[in-house]
Coordinates of C-alpha atoms and ligand atoms in Angstrom, one line a residue:
X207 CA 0.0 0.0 0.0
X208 CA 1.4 3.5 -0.8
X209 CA 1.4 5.7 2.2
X210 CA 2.1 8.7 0.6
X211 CA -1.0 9.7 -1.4
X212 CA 0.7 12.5 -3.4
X213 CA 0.9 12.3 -6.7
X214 CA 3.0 14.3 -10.0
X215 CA 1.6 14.2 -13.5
X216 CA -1.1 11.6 -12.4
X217 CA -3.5 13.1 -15.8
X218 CA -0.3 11.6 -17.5
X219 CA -0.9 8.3 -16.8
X220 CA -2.5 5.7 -18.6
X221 CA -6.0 4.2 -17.5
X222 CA -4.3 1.0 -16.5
X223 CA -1.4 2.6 -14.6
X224 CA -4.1 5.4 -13.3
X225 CA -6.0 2.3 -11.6
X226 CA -3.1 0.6 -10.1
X227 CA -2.0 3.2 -8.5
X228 CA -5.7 3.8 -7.0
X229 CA -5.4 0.1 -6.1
X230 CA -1.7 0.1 -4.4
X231 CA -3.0 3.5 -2.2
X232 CA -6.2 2.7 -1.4
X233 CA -7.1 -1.1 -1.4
X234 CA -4.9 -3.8 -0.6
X235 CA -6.7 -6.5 -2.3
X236 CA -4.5 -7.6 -5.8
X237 CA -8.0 -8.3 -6.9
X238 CA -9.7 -4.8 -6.5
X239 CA -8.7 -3.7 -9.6
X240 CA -10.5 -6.3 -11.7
X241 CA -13.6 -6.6 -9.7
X242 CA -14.4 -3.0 -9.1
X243 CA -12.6 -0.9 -12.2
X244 CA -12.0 -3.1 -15.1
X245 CA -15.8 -4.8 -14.7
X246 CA -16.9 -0.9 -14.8
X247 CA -15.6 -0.2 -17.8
X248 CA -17.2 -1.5 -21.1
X249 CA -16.0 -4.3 -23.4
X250 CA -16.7 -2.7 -26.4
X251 CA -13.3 -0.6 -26.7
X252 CA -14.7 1.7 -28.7
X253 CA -18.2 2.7 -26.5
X254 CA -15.6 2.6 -23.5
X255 CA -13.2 5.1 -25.1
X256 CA -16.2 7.8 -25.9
X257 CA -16.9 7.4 -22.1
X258 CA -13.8 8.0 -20.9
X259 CA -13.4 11.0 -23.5
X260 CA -16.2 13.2 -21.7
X261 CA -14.0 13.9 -18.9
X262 CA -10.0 13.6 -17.5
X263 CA -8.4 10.3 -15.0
X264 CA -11.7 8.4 -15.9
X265 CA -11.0 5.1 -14.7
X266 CA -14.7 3.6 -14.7
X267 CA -17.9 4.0 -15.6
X268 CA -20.6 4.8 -12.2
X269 CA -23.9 3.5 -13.1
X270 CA -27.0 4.6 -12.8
X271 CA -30.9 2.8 -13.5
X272 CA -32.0 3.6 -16.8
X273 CA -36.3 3.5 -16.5
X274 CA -39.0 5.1 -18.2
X275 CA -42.2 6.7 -16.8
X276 CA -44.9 6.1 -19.3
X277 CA -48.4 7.9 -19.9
X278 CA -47.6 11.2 -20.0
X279 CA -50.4 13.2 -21.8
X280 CA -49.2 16.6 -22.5
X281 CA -51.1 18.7 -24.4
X282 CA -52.9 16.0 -26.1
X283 CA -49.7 14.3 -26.8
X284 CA -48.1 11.1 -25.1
X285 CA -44.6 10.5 -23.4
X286 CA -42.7 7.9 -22.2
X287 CA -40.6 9.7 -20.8
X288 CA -36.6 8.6 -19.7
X289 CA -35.3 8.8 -16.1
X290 CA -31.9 8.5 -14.7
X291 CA -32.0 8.1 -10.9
X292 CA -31.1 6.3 -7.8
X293 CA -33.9 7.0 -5.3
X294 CA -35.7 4.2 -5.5
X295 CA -39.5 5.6 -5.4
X296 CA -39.1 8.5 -8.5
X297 CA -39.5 6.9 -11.3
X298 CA -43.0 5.1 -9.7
X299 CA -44.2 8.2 -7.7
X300 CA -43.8 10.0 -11.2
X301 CA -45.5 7.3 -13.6
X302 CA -48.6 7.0 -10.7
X303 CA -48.9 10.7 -11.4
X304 CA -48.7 10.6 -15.2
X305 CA -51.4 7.9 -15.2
X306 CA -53.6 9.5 -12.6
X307 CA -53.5 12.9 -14.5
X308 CA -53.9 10.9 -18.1
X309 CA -57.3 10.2 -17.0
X310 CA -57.6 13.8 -16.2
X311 CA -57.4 15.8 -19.6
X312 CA -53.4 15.3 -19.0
X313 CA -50.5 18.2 -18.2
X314 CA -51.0 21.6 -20.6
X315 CA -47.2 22.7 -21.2
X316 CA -46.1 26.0 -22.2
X317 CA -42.6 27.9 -23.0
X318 CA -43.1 31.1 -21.7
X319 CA -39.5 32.5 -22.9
X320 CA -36.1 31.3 -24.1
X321 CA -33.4 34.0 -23.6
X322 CA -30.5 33.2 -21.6
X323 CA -28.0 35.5 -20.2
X324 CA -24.1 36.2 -19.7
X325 CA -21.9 39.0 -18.2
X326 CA -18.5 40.8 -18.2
X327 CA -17.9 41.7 -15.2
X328 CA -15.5 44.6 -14.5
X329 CA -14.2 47.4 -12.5
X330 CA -14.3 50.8 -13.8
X331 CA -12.4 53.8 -12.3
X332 CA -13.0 56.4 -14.6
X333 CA -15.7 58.8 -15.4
X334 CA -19.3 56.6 -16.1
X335 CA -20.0 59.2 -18.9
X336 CA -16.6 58.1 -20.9
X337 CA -17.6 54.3 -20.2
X338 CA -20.9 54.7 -22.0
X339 CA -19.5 56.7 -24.6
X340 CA -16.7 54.2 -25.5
X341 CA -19.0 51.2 -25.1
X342 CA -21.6 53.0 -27.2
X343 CA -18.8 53.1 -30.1
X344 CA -17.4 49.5 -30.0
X345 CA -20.5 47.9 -29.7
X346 CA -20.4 47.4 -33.8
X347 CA -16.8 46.1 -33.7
X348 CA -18.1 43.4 -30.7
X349 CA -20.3 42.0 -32.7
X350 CA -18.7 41.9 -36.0
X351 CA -15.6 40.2 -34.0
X352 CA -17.4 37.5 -32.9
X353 CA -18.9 36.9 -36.1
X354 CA -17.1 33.9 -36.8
X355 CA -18.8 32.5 -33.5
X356 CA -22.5 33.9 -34.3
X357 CA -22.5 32.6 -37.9
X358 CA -24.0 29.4 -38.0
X359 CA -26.0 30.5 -34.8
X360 CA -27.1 33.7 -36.9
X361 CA -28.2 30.9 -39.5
X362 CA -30.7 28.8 -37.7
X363 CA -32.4 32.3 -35.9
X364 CA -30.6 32.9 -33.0
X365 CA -27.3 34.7 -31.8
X366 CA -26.7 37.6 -29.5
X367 CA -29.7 39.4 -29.0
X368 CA -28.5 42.5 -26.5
X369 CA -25.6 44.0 -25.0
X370 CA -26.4 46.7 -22.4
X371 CA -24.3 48.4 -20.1
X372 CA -25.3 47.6 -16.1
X373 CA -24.0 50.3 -13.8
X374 CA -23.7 48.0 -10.5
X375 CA -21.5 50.6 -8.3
X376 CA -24.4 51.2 -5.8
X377 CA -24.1 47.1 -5.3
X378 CA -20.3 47.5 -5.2
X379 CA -17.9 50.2 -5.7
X380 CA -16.5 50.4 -9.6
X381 CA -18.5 47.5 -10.6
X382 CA -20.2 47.4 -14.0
X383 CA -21.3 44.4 -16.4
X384 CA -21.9 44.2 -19.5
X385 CA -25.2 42.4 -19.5
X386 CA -25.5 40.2 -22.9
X387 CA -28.7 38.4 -24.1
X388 CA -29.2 35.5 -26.3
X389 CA -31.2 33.0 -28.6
X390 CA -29.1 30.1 -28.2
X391 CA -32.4 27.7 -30.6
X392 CA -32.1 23.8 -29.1
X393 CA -28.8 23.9 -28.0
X394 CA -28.1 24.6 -24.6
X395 CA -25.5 27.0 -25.4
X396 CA -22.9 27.9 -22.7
X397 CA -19.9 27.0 -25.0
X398 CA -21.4 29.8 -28.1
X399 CA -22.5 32.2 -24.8
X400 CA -19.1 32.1 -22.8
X401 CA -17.1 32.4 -26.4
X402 CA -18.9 35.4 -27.3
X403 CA -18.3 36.6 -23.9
X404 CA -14.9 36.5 -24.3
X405 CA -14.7 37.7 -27.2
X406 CA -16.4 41.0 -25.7
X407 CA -14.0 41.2 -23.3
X408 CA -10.8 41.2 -25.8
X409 CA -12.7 43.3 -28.1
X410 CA -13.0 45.9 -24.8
X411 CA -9.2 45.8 -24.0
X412 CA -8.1 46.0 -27.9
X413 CA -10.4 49.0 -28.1
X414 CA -9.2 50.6 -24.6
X415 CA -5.6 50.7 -25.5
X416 CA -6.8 53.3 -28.0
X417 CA -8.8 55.1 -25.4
X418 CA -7.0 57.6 -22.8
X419 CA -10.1 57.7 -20.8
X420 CA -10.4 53.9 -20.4
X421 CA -7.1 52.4 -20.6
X422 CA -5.4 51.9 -17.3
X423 CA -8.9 52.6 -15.5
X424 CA -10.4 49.0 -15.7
X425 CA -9.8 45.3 -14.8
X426 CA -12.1 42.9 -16.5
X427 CA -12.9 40.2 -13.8
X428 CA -14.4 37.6 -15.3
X429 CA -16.6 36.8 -18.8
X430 CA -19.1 34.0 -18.1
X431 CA -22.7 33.0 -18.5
X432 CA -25.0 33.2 -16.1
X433 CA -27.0 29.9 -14.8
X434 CA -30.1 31.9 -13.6
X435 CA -31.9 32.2 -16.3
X436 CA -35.5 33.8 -14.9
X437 CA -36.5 34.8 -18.8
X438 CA -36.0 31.4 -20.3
X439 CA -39.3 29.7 -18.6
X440 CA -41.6 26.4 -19.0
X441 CA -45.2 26.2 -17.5
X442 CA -46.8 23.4 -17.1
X443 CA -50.4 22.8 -15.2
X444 CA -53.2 20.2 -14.5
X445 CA -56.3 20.7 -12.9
X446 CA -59.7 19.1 -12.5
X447 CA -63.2 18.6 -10.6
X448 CA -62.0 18.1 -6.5
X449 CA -64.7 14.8 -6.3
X450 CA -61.7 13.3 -9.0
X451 CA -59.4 13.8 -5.8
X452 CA -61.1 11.6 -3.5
X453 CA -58.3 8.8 -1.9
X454 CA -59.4 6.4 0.7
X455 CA -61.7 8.1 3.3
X456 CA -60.6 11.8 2.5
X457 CA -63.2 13.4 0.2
X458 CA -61.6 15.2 -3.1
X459 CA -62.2 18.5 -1.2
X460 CA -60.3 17.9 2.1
X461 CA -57.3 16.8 -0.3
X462 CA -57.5 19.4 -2.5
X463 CA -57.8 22.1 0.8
X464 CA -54.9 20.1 2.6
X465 CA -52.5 20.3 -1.0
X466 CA -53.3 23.8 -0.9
X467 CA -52.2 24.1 3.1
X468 CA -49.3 21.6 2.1
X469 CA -48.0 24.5 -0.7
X470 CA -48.7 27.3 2.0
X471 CA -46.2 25.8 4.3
X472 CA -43.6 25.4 1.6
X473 CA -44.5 29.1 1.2
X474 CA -44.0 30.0 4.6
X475 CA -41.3 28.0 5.8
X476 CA -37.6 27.8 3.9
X477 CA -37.3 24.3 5.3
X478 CA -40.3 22.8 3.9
X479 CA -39.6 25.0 0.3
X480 CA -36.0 23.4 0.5
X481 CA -37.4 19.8 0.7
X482 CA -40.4 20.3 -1.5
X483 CA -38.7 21.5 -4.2
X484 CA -35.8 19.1 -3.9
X485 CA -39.2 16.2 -4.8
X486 CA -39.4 18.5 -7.9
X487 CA -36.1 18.3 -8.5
X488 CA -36.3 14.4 -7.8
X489 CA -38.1 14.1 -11.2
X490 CA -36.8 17.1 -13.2
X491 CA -33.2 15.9 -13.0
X492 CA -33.9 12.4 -13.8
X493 CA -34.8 13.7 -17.4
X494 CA -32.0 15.9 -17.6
X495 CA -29.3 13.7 -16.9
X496 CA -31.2 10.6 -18.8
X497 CA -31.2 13.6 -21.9
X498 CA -27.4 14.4 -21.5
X499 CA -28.0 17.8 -20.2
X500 CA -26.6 19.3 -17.1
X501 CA -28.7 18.9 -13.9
X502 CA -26.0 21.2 -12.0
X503 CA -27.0 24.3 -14.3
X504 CA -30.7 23.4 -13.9
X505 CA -30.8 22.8 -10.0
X506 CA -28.9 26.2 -9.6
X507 CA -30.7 28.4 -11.7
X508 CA -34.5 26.9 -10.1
X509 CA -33.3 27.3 -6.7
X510 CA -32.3 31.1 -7.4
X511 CA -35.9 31.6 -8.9
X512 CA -37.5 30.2 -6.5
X513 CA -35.7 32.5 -4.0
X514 CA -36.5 35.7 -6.5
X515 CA -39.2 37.4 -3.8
X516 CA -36.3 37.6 -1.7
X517 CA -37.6 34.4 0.3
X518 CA -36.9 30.8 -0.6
X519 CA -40.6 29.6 -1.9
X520 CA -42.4 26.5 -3.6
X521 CA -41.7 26.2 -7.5
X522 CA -45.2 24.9 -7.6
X523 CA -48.9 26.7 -6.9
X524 CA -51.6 24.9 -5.7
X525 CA -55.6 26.8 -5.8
X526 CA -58.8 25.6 -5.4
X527 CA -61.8 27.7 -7.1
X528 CA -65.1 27.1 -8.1
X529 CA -64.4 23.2 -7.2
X530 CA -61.3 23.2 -9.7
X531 CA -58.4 22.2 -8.2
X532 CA -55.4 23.6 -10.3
X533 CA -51.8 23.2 -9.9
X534 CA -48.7 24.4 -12.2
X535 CA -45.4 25.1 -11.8
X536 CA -43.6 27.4 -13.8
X537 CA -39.4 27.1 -13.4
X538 CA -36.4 28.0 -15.6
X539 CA -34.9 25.3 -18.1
X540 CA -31.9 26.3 -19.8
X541 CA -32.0 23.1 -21.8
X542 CA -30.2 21.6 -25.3
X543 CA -31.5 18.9 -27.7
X544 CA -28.9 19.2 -29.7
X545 CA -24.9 19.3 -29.4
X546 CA -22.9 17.9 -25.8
X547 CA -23.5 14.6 -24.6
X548 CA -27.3 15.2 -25.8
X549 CA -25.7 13.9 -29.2
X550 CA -22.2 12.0 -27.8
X551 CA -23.6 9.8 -24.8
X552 CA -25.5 7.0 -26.6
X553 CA -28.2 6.7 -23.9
X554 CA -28.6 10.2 -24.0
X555 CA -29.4 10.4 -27.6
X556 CA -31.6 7.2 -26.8
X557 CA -33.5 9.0 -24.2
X558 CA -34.1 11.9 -26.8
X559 CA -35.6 9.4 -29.5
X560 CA -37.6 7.7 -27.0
X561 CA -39.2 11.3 -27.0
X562 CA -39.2 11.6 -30.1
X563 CA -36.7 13.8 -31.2
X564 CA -37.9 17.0 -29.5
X565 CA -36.4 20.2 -30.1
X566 CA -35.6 22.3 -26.8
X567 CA -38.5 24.0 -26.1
X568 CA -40.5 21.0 -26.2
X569 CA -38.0 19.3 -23.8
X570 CA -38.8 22.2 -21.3
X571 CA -42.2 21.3 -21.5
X572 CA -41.7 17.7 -20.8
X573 CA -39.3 18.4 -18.1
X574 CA -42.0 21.3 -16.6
X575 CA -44.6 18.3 -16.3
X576 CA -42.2 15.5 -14.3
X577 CA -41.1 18.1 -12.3
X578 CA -45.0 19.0 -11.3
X579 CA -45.7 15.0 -11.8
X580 CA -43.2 14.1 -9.3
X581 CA -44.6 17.2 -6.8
X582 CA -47.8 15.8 -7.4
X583 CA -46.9 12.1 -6.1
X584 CA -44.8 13.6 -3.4
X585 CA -47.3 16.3 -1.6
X586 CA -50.0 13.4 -2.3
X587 CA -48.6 10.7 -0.2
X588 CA -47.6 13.6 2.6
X589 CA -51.2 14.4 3.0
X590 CA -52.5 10.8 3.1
X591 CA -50.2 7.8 3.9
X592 CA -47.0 9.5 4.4
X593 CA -44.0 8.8 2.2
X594 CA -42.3 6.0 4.3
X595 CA -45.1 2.9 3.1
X596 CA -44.0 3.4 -0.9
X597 CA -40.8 4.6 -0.5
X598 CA -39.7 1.7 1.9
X599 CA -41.4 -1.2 -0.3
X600 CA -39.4 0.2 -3.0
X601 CA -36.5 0.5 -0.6
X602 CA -37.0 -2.9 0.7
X603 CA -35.0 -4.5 -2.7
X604 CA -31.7 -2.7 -1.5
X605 CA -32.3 -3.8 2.0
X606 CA -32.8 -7.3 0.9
X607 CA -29.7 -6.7 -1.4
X608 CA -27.6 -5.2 1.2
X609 CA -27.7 -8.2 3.4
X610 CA -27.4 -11.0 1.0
X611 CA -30.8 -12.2 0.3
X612 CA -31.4 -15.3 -2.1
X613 CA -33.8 -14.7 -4.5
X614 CA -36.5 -17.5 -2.3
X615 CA -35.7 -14.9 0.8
X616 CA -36.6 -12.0 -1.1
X617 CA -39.4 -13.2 -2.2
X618 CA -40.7 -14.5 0.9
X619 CA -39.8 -11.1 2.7
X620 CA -41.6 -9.2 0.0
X621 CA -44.5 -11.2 0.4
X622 CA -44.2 -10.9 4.9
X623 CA -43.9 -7.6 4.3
X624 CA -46.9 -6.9 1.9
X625 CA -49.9 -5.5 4.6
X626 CA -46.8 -4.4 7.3
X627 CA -44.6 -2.2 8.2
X628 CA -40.8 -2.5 6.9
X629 CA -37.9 -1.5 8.8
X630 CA -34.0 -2.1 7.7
X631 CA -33.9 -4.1 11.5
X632 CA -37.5 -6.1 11.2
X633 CA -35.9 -7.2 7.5
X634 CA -32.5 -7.8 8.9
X635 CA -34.4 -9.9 12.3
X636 CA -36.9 -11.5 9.8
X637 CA -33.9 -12.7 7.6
X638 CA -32.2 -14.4 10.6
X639 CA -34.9 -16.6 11.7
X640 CA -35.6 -17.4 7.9
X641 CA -32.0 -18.8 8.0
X642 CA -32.0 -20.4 12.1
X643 CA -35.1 -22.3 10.6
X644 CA -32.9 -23.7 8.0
Ligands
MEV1113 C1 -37.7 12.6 -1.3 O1 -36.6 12.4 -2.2 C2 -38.5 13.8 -1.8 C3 -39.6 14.2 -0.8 O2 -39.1 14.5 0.5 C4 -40.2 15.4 -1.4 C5 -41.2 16.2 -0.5 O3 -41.1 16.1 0.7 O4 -42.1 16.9 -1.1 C6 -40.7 13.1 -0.6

């Protein structure tokens, strides 16, 4: 075993050499590397090498279920949609709701806007009057310099649709952006946003050099897009009669009055928000990482909006009126269909033809509805049952799992288990005895 766990030029390495040295510092077993690296990566060499492409020292692959929700009606069209997860109760709680709203008219979807949003960020130290003025006259020369970028962009409809100067000094002595929109069409577009950005910010200091009253009175911080994306919005809604919401003894109307109390406490109280809209989030990135998009820019930008009252709230809305029970969310979703693992990762591009080839905005919609699917299932069982029953009969697989189970234990534990109440220690006691019996 090494002891010393520093290493020089480790990116250097091969795969091979990069997993032996794991194995000698961190496992003594001569058989680690075989069992848990070399059966995670792919036989197919050439499937294996487009994995380990996507990022630096891969040395496996980390897998993830693969599942499908089926029945989603949205706008009069249906869904199977993909899900990549772990939790074990998402991917049901989300296809119980898309079948219970099926029979309900289904989820309306809408794209409200697409523009995304990037900054330069810099310090000024001059006069504001000679900043606007010089900005004012290179604004031409930005954009024709980063025509080579916009082109094909420019093509399809989109590019870079503003650039306006923010003066953010009352936020921050000297600080000023240049606030830049853009039409980035179904690709997610952080690579064509952060190159124009850049080449803004070049086009600035090439410009300033000939300007007295702005060179040596600036320092460009940073170029970069911006993950909040509040104007590039999905909507997505059910609704229907309150007698439809009738479950068990509770009348549609008492679970339609408690879901609206249930979204008035996620309202009122940041640690409620903070774990309801993580069961959005439960759903929503399932679909972005089974579509090759990134779940880190999407969880960032929908907590910030739903912290844009200045108070962290509920991405959903619940009402009763009239004896309608409606419920939407509405939640940013800077989302690709096209370029990034969307077309590299073959599951990804799988995911995207199991829907059918949408472009982005019809993504957005899709996503909108799991998110407000999986919300659905979530605040449902809250009201009524609680979470523990489903989640813990889905659990009760990895329990089993966990502690050995043959496949006749499992099924006799499932089948103990069916009208009580599972716990990882009645499973691990009820195991035991199976096997004293023996
Ligand atoms: C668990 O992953 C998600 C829930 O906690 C969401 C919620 O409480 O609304 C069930």
């Amino acid at each position: 075993m090494n002891t010393d766990k520093r290493v020089e030029g480790f990116s250097k390495l091969t795969k091979e050499e990069k997993i032996q040295w794991l194995c000698r510092t961190y496992f003594s077993e001569e058989t680690y590397a075989a069992t848990y690296f070399n059966r995670y990566n792919n036989a197919d060499a050439a499937l294996q090498k487009r994995h380990d492409e996507f990022i630096e020292n891969a040395v496996a692959n980390y897998y993830l279920p693969f599942a499908v929700a089926p029945n989603f009606s949205i706008n009069g069209k249906v869904y199977t949609v993909p899900m990549v997860i772990e939790e074990s109760s998402v991917v049901a709680a989300c296809s119980r709701a898309a079948k219970f709203w099926q029979s309900k008219g289904g989820f309306q979807a809408e794209v409200l806007s697409t523009e995304k949003s990037g900054q330069v960020h810099f310090f000024f130290y001059g006069e504001k009057e000679h900043l606007q003025a010089f900005l004012s006259a290179i604004k031409t020369k930005m954009l024709d310099n980063c025509k080579p970028i916009t082109a094909n962009m420019e093509k399809r409809g989109g590019g870079i649709t503003s650039i306006t100067l923010l003066d953010k000094t009352d936020e921050l002595p000297h600080y000023y952006q240049l606030f830049a929109t853009f039409e980035t069409l179904d690709a997610m577009g952080a690579n064509f946003i952060n190159s124009c950005l850049e080449s803004f910010s070049n086009t600035f200091r090439a410009e300033a050099a000939h300007d007295p009253n702005i060179d040596g009175n600036y320092e460009i911080v940073m170029s970069i897009l911006s993950n909040y994306v509040p104007k590039c919005l999905a909507k997505a809604s059910v609704s229907c009669p309150v007698e439809l919401l009738t479950v068990g003894d509770m009348s549609g109307e008492e679970f339609a009055q408690k879901f609206v109390r249930a979204l008035a406490v996620a309202n009122a109280d940041v640690y409620r928000a903070t774990t309801h809209n993580k069961g959005i989030m439960n759903g929503i990135d399932s679909v972005i990482l089974a579509t090759g998009n990134d779940f880190r820019a999407i969880e960032a930008g929908a907590h910030a909006y739903a912290a844009r009252s200045g108070k962290y709230q509920s991405l959903t809305r619940a009402l009763v009126e009239n004896g309608i029970f409606s419920f939407e969310i509405e939640i940013p979703l800077a989302l690709g269909t096209v370029g990034g693992l969307t077309t590299l990762h073959p599951l990804a591009k799988t995911a995207l033809q199991i829907l059918e080839n949408p472009n982005a905005e019809t993504l957005m919609q899709i996503v909108a509805c799991v998110g407000l699917a999986q919300n659905f299932s979530a605040v449902s069982s809250l009201i009524t049952l609680g979470i523990q029953k489903g989640h813990m009969k889905m659990h009760l697989m990895n329990i089993l799992t966990q502690l050995g189970a043959t496949e006749t234990e499992k099924q006799y534990v499932v089948d103990y288990f069916k009208n009580k109440t599972i716990s990882h220690s009645e499973v691990e006691k009820l195991l035991a005895d199976l096997r004293k019996d023996k």
